[in-house]
Amino acid sequence: MRVKCVICDKIEAIEDESLVAKRLRNRPIHTYMCNDCSTRITEKTNNRAETGNFRLYRPKSEQDEW
Ligand SMILES: [Zn+2]
């Protein structure tokens, strides 16, 4: 299947049977990120986590008790 990277608009072909393809079938197509972008974002996230200025996203289940 063909997918478009949400960050850089690059179109890539991925294997229909790959894990990514299976995940995309259950989620909107716009969640796809190419390898370049996902690597870049992972690095950014790790860097920010190390500086302590970045809070990891937490599920909001704590607020949903009522
Ligand atoms: Zn990209």
PDB file of N, CA, C and O and ligand atoms in Angstrom:
ATOM      1  N   MET A   1       0.847  -1.194   0.000  1.00  0.00           N
ATOM      2  CA  MET A   1       0.000   0.000   0.000  1.00  0.00           C
ATOM      3  C   MET A   1       0.876   1.234   0.000  1.00  0.00           C
ATOM      4  O   MET A   1       2.035   1.190   0.409  1.00  0.00           O
ATOM      5  N   ARG A   2       0.305   2.351  -0.497  1.00  0.00           N
ATOM      6  CA  ARG A   2       1.056   3.594  -0.531  1.00  0.00           C
ATOM      7  C   ARG A   2       0.582   4.509   0.589  1.00  0.00           C
ATOM      8  O   ARG A   2      -0.617   4.649   0.816  1.00  0.00           O
ATOM      9  N   VAL A   3       1.527   5.113   1.257  1.00  0.00           N
ATOM     10  CA  VAL A   3       1.203   5.977   2.382  1.00  0.00           C
ATOM     11  C   VAL A   3       1.958   7.284   2.240  1.00  0.00           C
ATOM     12  O   VAL A   3       3.020   7.342   1.637  1.00  0.00           O
ATOM     13  N   LYS A   4       1.378   8.331   2.802  1.00  0.00           N
ATOM     14  CA  LYS A   4       2.011   9.645   2.732  1.00  0.00           C
ATOM     15  C   LYS A   4       2.438  10.064   4.127  1.00  0.00           C
ATOM     16  O   LYS A   4       1.652   9.974   5.084  1.00  0.00           O
ATOM     17  N   CYS A   5       3.663  10.538   4.210  1.00  0.00           N
ATOM     18  CA  CYS A   5       4.179  10.995   5.499  1.00  0.00           C
ATOM     19  C   CYS A   5       3.473  12.287   5.888  1.00  0.00           C
ATOM     20  O   CYS A   5       3.375  13.213   5.084  1.00  0.00           O
ATOM     21  N   VAL A   6       3.013  12.358   7.120  1.00  0.00           N
ATOM     22  CA  VAL A   6       2.262  13.525   7.570  1.00  0.00           C
ATOM     23  C   VAL A   6       3.184  14.729   7.775  1.00  0.00           C
ATOM     24  O   VAL A   6       2.740  15.869   7.753  1.00  0.00           O
ATOM     25  N   ILE A   7       4.467  14.503   7.948  1.00  0.00           N
ATOM     26  CA  ILE A   7       5.415  15.593   8.214  1.00  0.00           C
ATOM     27  C   ILE A   7       5.951  16.186   6.918  1.00  0.00           C
ATOM     28  O   ILE A   7       5.878  17.385   6.703  1.00  0.00           O
ATOM     29  N   CYS A   8       6.505  15.369   6.049  1.00  0.00           N
ATOM     30  CA  CYS A   8       7.189  15.892   4.864  1.00  0.00           C
ATOM     31  C   CYS A   8       6.459  15.581   3.568  1.00  0.00           C
ATOM     32  O   CYS A   8       6.940  15.919   2.493  1.00  0.00           O
ATOM     33  N   ASP A   9       5.272  14.963   3.639  1.00  0.00           N
ATOM     34  CA  ASP A   9       4.452  14.671   2.456  1.00  0.00           C
ATOM     35  C   ASP A   9       5.102  13.701   1.481  1.00  0.00           C
ATOM     36  O   ASP A   9       4.684  13.599   0.343  1.00  0.00           O
ATOM     37  N   LYS A  10       6.144  13.017   1.922  1.00  0.00           N
ATOM     38  CA  LYS A  10       6.765  12.029   1.062  1.00  0.00           C
ATOM     39  C   LYS A  10       5.859  10.804   0.955  1.00  0.00           C
ATOM     40  O   LYS A  10       5.289  10.358   1.953  1.00  0.00           O
ATOM     41  N   ILE A  11       5.726  10.303  -0.262  1.00  0.00           N
ATOM     42  CA  ILE A  11       4.901   9.111  -0.451  1.00  0.00           C
ATOM     43  C   ILE A  11       5.798   7.883  -0.473  1.00  0.00           C
ATOM     44  O   ILE A  11       6.806   7.854  -1.182  1.00  0.00           O
ATOM     45  N   GLU A  12       5.446   6.914   0.336  1.00  0.00           N
ATOM     46  CA  GLU A  12       6.240   5.698   0.408  1.00  0.00           C
ATOM     47  C   GLU A  12       5.347   4.496   0.172  1.00  0.00           C
ATOM     48  O   GLU A  12       4.153   4.524   0.454  1.00  0.00           O
ATOM     49  N   ALA A  13       5.960   3.445  -0.331  1.00  0.00           N
ATOM     50  CA  ALA A  13       5.243   2.184  -0.472  1.00  0.00           C
ATOM     51  C   ALA A  13       5.670   1.277   0.667  1.00  0.00           C
ATOM     52  O   ALA A  13       6.859   1.126   0.931  1.00  0.00           O
ATOM     53  N   ILE A  14       4.695   0.721   1.367  1.00  0.00           N
ATOM     54  CA  ILE A  14       5.026  -0.207   2.450  1.00  0.00           C
ATOM     55  C   ILE A  14       4.362  -1.546   2.178  1.00  0.00           C
ATOM     56  O   ILE A  14       3.371  -1.622   1.457  1.00  0.00           O
ATOM     57  N   GLU A  15       4.935  -2.559   2.770  1.00  0.00           N
ATOM     58  CA  GLU A  15       4.407  -3.903   2.577  1.00  0.00           C
ATOM     59  C   GLU A  15       3.019  -4.020   3.196  1.00  0.00           C
ATOM     60  O   GLU A  15       2.790  -3.586   4.314  1.00  0.00           O
ATOM     61  N   ASP A  16       2.100  -4.610   2.430  1.00  0.00           N
ATOM     62  CA  ASP A  16       0.743  -4.778   2.939  1.00  0.00           C
ATOM     63  C   ASP A  16       0.703  -5.574   4.237  1.00  0.00           C
ATOM     64  O   ASP A  16      -0.158  -5.359   5.071  1.00  0.00           O
ATOM     65  N   GLU A  17       1.644  -6.495   4.378  1.00  0.00           N
ATOM     66  CA  GLU A  17       1.624  -7.369   5.548  1.00  0.00           C
ATOM     67  C   GLU A  17       2.481  -6.848   6.686  1.00  0.00           C
ATOM     68  O   GLU A  17       2.618  -7.501   7.712  1.00  0.00           O
ATOM     69  N   SER A  18       3.090  -5.678   6.501  1.00  0.00           N
ATOM     70  CA  SER A  18       3.970  -5.165   7.554  1.00  0.00           C
ATOM     71  C   SER A  18       3.145  -4.690   8.744  1.00  0.00           C
ATOM     72  O   SER A  18       1.949  -4.424   8.643  1.00  0.00           O
ATOM     73  N   LEU A  19       3.823  -4.553   9.858  1.00  0.00           N
ATOM     74  CA  LEU A  19       3.171  -4.111  11.082  1.00  0.00           C
ATOM     75  C   LEU A  19       2.577  -2.718  10.903  1.00  0.00           C
ATOM     76  O   LEU A  19       1.481  -2.431  11.359  1.00  0.00           O
ATOM     77  N   VAL A  20       3.323  -1.860  10.205  1.00  0.00           N
ATOM     78  CA  VAL A  20       2.856  -0.485   9.994  1.00  0.00           C
ATOM     79  C   VAL A  20       1.566  -0.477   9.193  1.00  0.00           C
ATOM     80  O   VAL A  20       0.619   0.234   9.525  1.00  0.00           O
ATOM     81  N   ALA A  21       1.516  -1.287   8.143  1.00  0.00           N
ATOM     82  CA  ALA A  21       0.323  -1.332   7.299  1.00  0.00           C
ATOM     83  C   ALA A  21      -0.877  -1.817   8.090  1.00  0.00           C
ATOM     84  O   ALA A  21      -1.975  -1.283   7.973  1.00  0.00           O
ATOM     85  N   LYS A  22      -0.668  -2.801   8.920  1.00  0.00           N
ATOM     86  CA  LYS A  22      -1.768  -3.317   9.731  1.00  0.00           C
ATOM     87  C   LYS A  22      -2.278  -2.253  10.696  1.00  0.00           C
ATOM     88  O   LYS A  22      -3.461  -2.109  10.918  1.00  0.00           O
ATOM     89  N   ARG A  23      -1.336  -1.503  11.253  1.00  0.00           N
ATOM     90  CA  ARG A  23      -1.723  -0.458  12.200  1.00  0.00           C
ATOM     91  C   ARG A  23      -2.503   0.638  11.473  1.00  0.00           C
ATOM     92  O   ARG A  23      -3.474   1.157  11.994  1.00  0.00           O
ATOM     93  N   LEU A  24      -2.045   0.978  10.266  1.00  0.00           N
ATOM     94  CA  LEU A  24      -2.702   2.060   9.525  1.00  0.00           C
ATOM     95  C   LEU A  24      -4.116   1.679   9.106  1.00  0.00           C
ATOM     96  O   LEU A  24      -4.964   2.538   8.933  1.00  0.00           O
ATOM     97  N   ARG A  25      -4.365   0.410   8.943  1.00  0.00           N
ATOM     98  CA  ARG A  25      -5.713  -0.005   8.568  1.00  0.00           C
ATOM     99  C   ARG A  25      -6.692   0.227   9.710  1.00  0.00           C
ATOM    100  O   ARG A  25      -7.875   0.384   9.492  1.00  0.00           O
ATOM    101  N   ASN A  26      -6.187   0.245  10.908  1.00  0.00           N
ATOM    102  CA  ASN A  26      -7.059   0.461  12.064  1.00  0.00           C
ATOM    103  C   ASN A  26      -7.100   1.918  12.500  1.00  0.00           C
ATOM    104  O   ASN A  26      -7.835   2.269  13.398  1.00  0.00           O
ATOM    105  N   ARG A  27      -6.278   2.744  11.867  1.00  0.00           N
ATOM    106  CA  ARG A  27      -6.210   4.140  12.268  1.00  0.00           C
ATOM    107  C   ARG A  27      -6.270   5.016  11.031  1.00  0.00           C
ATOM    108  O   ARG A  27      -6.025   4.550   9.937  1.00  0.00           O
ATOM    109  N   PRO A  28      -6.578   6.277  11.193  1.00  0.00           N
ATOM    110  CA  PRO A  28      -6.562   7.192  10.040  1.00  0.00           C
ATOM    111  C   PRO A  28      -5.196   7.203   9.365  1.00  0.00           C
ATOM    112  O   PRO A  28      -4.172   7.112  10.017  1.00  0.00           O
ATOM    113  N   ILE A  29      -5.221   7.365   8.039  1.00  0.00           N
ATOM    114  CA  ILE A  29      -4.003   7.293   7.249  1.00  0.00           C
ATOM    115  C   ILE A  29      -3.013   8.390   7.627  1.00  0.00           C
ATOM    116  O   ILE A  29      -1.819   8.238   7.462  1.00  0.00           O
ATOM    117  N   HIS A  30      -3.500   9.499   8.147  1.00  0.00           N
ATOM    118  CA  HIS A  30      -2.612  10.632   8.398  1.00  0.00           C
ATOM    119  C   HIS A  30      -1.700  10.409   9.600  1.00  0.00           C
ATOM    120  O   HIS A  30      -0.941  11.294   9.955  1.00  0.00           O
ATOM    121  N   THR A  31      -1.784   9.246  10.235  1.00  0.00           N
ATOM    122  CA  THR A  31      -0.875   9.017  11.352  1.00  0.00           C
ATOM    123  C   THR A  31       0.471   8.478  10.870  1.00  0.00           C
ATOM    124  O   THR A  31       1.362   8.266  11.662  1.00  0.00           O
ATOM    125  N   TYR A  32       0.612   8.287   9.556  1.00  0.00           N
ATOM    126  CA  TYR A  32       1.858   7.694   9.077  1.00  0.00           C
ATOM    127  C   TYR A  32       3.006   8.697   9.077  1.00  0.00           C
ATOM    128  O   TYR A  32       2.844   9.844   8.676  1.00  0.00           O
ATOM    129  N   MET A  33       4.145   8.277   9.538  1.00  0.00           N
ATOM    130  CA  MET A  33       5.373   9.073   9.444  1.00  0.00           C
ATOM    131  C   MET A  33       6.441   8.214   8.786  1.00  0.00           C
ATOM    132  O   MET A  33       6.577   7.044   9.115  1.00  0.00           O
ATOM    133  N   CYS A  34       7.209   8.821   7.866  1.00  0.00           N
ATOM    134  CA  CYS A  34       8.269   8.065   7.219  1.00  0.00           C
ATOM    135  C   CYS A  34       9.406   7.819   8.221  1.00  0.00           C
ATOM    136  O   CYS A  34       9.446   8.429   9.291  1.00  0.00           O
ATOM    137  N   ASN A  35      10.316   6.964   7.841  1.00  0.00           N
ATOM    138  CA  ASN A  35      11.403   6.617   8.756  1.00  0.00           C
ATOM    139  C   ASN A  35      12.224   7.840   9.155  1.00  0.00           C
ATOM    140  O   ASN A  35      12.584   8.004  10.313  1.00  0.00           O
ATOM    141  N   ASP A  36      12.531   8.698   8.154  1.00  0.00           N
ATOM    142  CA  ASP A  36      13.327   9.886   8.441  1.00  0.00           C
ATOM    143  C   ASP A  36      12.681  10.729   9.520  1.00  0.00           C
ATOM    144  O   ASP A  36      13.312  11.136  10.488  1.00  0.00           O
ATOM    145  N   CYS A  37      11.390  10.992   9.340  1.00  0.00           N
ATOM    146  CA  CYS A  37      10.705  11.884  10.265  1.00  0.00           C
ATOM    147  C   CYS A  37      10.523  11.233  11.630  1.00  0.00           C
ATOM    148  O   CYS A  37      10.687  11.893  12.657  1.00  0.00           O
ATOM    149  N   SER A  38      10.186   9.966  11.641  1.00  0.00           N
ATOM    150  CA  SER A  38       9.970   9.335  12.946  1.00  0.00           C
ATOM    151  C   SER A  38      11.276   9.243  13.719  1.00  0.00           C
ATOM    152  O   SER A  38      11.298   9.424  14.937  1.00  0.00           O
ATOM    153  N   THR A  39      12.385   9.028  13.006  1.00  0.00           N
ATOM    154  CA  THR A  39      13.683   9.021  13.678  1.00  0.00           C
ATOM    155  C   THR A  39      13.979  10.397  14.254  1.00  0.00           C
ATOM    156  O   THR A  39      14.396  10.537  15.401  1.00  0.00           O
ATOM    157  N   ARG A  40      13.721  11.421  13.430  1.00  0.00           N
ATOM    158  CA  ARG A  40      14.000  12.790  13.867  1.00  0.00           C
ATOM    159  C   ARG A  40      13.163  13.125  15.096  1.00  0.00           C
ATOM    160  O   ARG A  40      13.635  13.724  16.055  1.00  0.00           O
ATOM    161  N   ILE A  41      11.900  12.752  15.069  1.00  0.00           N
ATOM    162  CA  ILE A  41      11.014  13.093  16.177  1.00  0.00           C
ATOM    163  C   ILE A  41      11.378  12.306  17.422  1.00  0.00           C
ATOM    164  O   ILE A  41      11.339  12.834  18.536  1.00  0.00           O
ATOM    165  N   THR A  42      11.771  11.058  17.236  1.00  0.00           N
ATOM    166  CA  THR A  42      12.192  10.270  18.391  1.00  0.00           C
ATOM    167  C   THR A  42      13.410  10.899  19.053  1.00  0.00           C
ATOM    168  O   THR A  42      13.487  11.008  20.273  1.00  0.00           O
ATOM    169  N   GLU A  43      14.350  11.349  18.211  1.00  0.00           N
ATOM    170  CA  GLU A  43      15.541  11.990  18.772  1.00  0.00           C
ATOM    171  C   GLU A  43      15.185  13.255  19.515  1.00  0.00           C
ATOM    172  O   GLU A  43      15.654  13.507  20.611  1.00  0.00           O
ATOM    173  N   LYS A  44      14.312  14.064  18.920  1.00  0.00           N
ATOM    174  CA  LYS A  44      13.884  15.309  19.560  1.00  0.00           C
ATOM    175  C   LYS A  44      13.236  15.027  20.896  1.00  0.00           C
ATOM    176  O   LYS A  44      13.493  15.679  21.889  1.00  0.00           O
ATOM    177  N   THR A  45      12.344  14.032  20.890  1.00  0.00           N
ATOM    178  CA  THR A  45      11.632  13.684  22.112  1.00  0.00           C
ATOM    179  C   THR A  45      12.609  13.229  23.187  1.00  0.00           C
ATOM    180  O   THR A  45      12.512  13.643  24.343  1.00  0.00           O
ATOM    181  N   ASN A  46      13.575  12.412  22.792  1.00  0.00           N
ATOM    182  CA  ASN A  46      14.563  11.941  23.759  1.00  0.00           C
ATOM    183  C   ASN A  46      15.387  13.094  24.306  1.00  0.00           C
ATOM    184  O   ASN A  46      15.664  13.162  25.496  1.00  0.00           O
ATOM    185  N   ASN A  47      15.785  14.016  23.417  1.00  0.00           N
ATOM    186  CA  ASN A  47      16.571  15.159  23.866  1.00  0.00           C
ATOM    187  C   ASN A  47      15.799  15.985  24.872  1.00  0.00           C
ATOM    188  O   ASN A  47      16.332  16.399  25.891  1.00  0.00           O
ATOM    189  N   ARG A  48      14.519  16.234  24.558  1.00  0.00           N
ATOM    190  CA  ARG A  48      13.722  17.058  25.460  1.00  0.00           C
ATOM    191  C   ARG A  48      13.498  16.343  26.776  1.00  0.00           C
ATOM    192  O   ARG A  48      13.489  16.966  27.835  1.00  0.00           O
ATOM    193  N   ALA A  49      13.305  15.032  26.715  1.00  0.00           N
ATOM    194  CA  ALA A  49      13.101  14.276  27.945  1.00  0.00           C
ATOM    195  C   ALA A  49      14.335  14.384  28.833  1.00  0.00           C
ATOM    196  O   ALA A  49      14.234  14.475  30.053  1.00  0.00           O
ATOM    197  N   GLU A  50      15.504  14.407  28.205  1.00  0.00           N
ATOM    198  CA  GLU A  50      16.735  14.495  28.984  1.00  0.00           C
ATOM    199  C   GLU A  50      16.897  15.848  29.651  1.00  0.00           C
ATOM    200  O   GLU A  50      17.450  15.958  30.734  1.00  0.00           O
ATOM    201  N   THR A  51      16.416  16.918  29.020  1.00  0.00           N
ATOM    202  CA  THR A  51      16.539  18.242  29.624  1.00  0.00           C
ATOM    203  C   THR A  51      15.549  18.429  30.750  1.00  0.00           C
ATOM    204  O   THR A  51      15.673  19.365  31.530  1.00  0.00           O
ATOM    205  N   GLY A  52      14.527  17.589  30.825  1.00  0.00           N
ATOM    206  CA  GLY A  52      13.565  17.708  31.903  1.00  0.00           C
ATOM    207  C   GLY A  52      12.468  18.711  31.627  1.00  0.00           C
ATOM    208  O   GLY A  52      11.623  18.959  32.467  1.00  0.00           O
ATOM    209  N   ASN A  53      12.462  19.327  30.441  1.00  0.00           N
ATOM    210  CA  ASN A  53      11.438  20.314  30.114  1.00  0.00           C
ATOM    211  C   ASN A  53      10.243  19.711  29.405  1.00  0.00           C
ATOM    212  O   ASN A  53       9.330  20.421  29.038  1.00  0.00           O
ATOM    213  N   PHE A  54      10.271  18.447  29.219  1.00  0.00           N
ATOM    214  CA  PHE A  54       9.251  17.815  28.402  1.00  0.00           C
ATOM    215  C   PHE A  54       8.526  16.773  29.231  1.00  0.00           C
ATOM    216  O   PHE A  54       9.136  15.892  29.808  1.00  0.00           O
ATOM    217  N   ARG A  55       7.220  16.916  29.308  1.00  0.00           N
ATOM    218  CA  ARG A  55       6.432  15.911  30.010  1.00  0.00           C
ATOM    219  C   ARG A  55       5.857  14.935  29.011  1.00  0.00           C
ATOM    220  O   ARG A  55       5.228  15.350  28.050  1.00  0.00           O
ATOM    221  N   LEU A  56       6.051  13.666  29.261  1.00  0.00           N
ATOM    222  CA  LEU A  56       5.475  12.667  28.376  1.00  0.00           C
ATOM    223  C   LEU A  56       3.954  12.713  28.482  1.00  0.00           C
ATOM    224  O   LEU A  56       3.404  12.952  29.542  1.00  0.00           O
ATOM    225  N   TYR A  57       3.330  12.503  27.338  1.00  0.00           N
ATOM    226  CA  TYR A  57       1.867  12.493  27.330  1.00  0.00           C
ATOM    227  C   TYR A  57       1.347  11.344  28.188  1.00  0.00           C
ATOM    228  O   TYR A  57       1.806  10.221  28.097  1.00  0.00           O
ATOM    229  N   ARG A  58       0.393  11.661  29.039  1.00  0.00           N
ATOM    230  CA  ARG A  58      -0.202  10.615  29.863  1.00  0.00           C
ATOM    231  C   ARG A  58      -1.669  10.446  29.512  1.00  0.00           C
ATOM    232  O   ARG A  58      -2.347  11.421  29.218  1.00  0.00           O
ATOM    233  N   PRO A  59      -2.141   9.233  29.574  1.00  0.00           N
ATOM    234  CA  PRO A  59      -3.576   9.019  29.309  1.00  0.00           C
ATOM    235  C   PRO A  59      -4.410   9.835  30.272  1.00  0.00           C
ATOM    236  O   PRO A  59      -4.024  10.018  31.436  1.00  0.00           O
ATOM    237  N   LYS A  60      -5.551  10.356  29.806  1.00  0.00           N
ATOM    238  CA  LYS A  60      -6.342  11.228  30.659  1.00  0.00           C
ATOM    239  C   LYS A  60      -7.334  10.455  31.519  1.00  0.00           C
ATOM    240  O   LYS A  60      -8.303  11.017  32.000  1.00  0.00           O
ATOM    241  N   SER A  61      -7.086   9.171  31.692  1.00  0.00           N
ATOM    242  CA  SER A  61      -8.040   8.357  32.449  1.00  0.00           C
ATOM    243  C   SER A  61      -8.220   8.878  33.869  1.00  0.00           C
ATOM    244  O   SER A  61      -9.277   8.740  34.458  1.00  0.00           O
ATOM    245  N   GLU A  62      -7.185   9.546  34.404  1.00  0.00           N
ATOM    246  CA  GLU A  62      -7.301  10.071  35.758  1.00  0.00           C
ATOM    247  C   GLU A  62      -8.423  11.095  35.877  1.00  0.00           C
ATOM    248  O   GLU A  62      -9.011  11.256  36.919  1.00  0.00           O
ATOM    249  N   GLN A  63      -8.694  11.821  34.765  1.00  0.00           N
ATOM    250  CA  GLN A  63      -9.704  12.871  34.800  1.00  0.00           C
ATOM    251  C   GLN A  63     -11.093  12.344  34.478  1.00  0.00           C
ATOM    252  O   GLN A  63     -12.055  13.091  34.575  1.00  0.00           O
ATOM    253  N   ASP A  64     -11.189  11.104  34.098  1.00  0.00           N
ATOM    254  CA  ASP A  64     -12.456  10.596  33.599  1.00  0.00           C
ATOM    255  C   ASP A  64     -13.239   9.806  34.648  1.00  0.00           C
ATOM    256  O   ASP A  64     -14.197   9.135  34.335  1.00  0.00           O
ATOM    257  N   GLU A  65     -12.827   9.930  35.901  1.00  0.00           N
ATOM    258  CA  GLU A  65     -13.443   9.060  36.899  1.00  0.00           C
ATOM    259  C   GLU A  65     -14.897   9.397  37.151  1.00  0.00           C
ATOM    260  O   GLU A  65     -15.686   8.560  37.486  1.00  0.00           O
ATOM    261  N   TRP A  66     -15.275  10.668  37.009  1.00  0.00           N
ATOM    262  CA  TRP A  66     -16.664  11.038  37.189  1.00  0.00           C
ATOM    263  C   TRP A  66     -17.390  10.909  35.877  1.00  0.00           C
ATOM    264  O   TRP A  66     -18.575  10.937  35.835  1.00  0.00           O
TER     265      TRP A  66
HETATM  266 ZN    ZN B   1       8.608  12.291   6.456  1.00  0.00          ZN
END
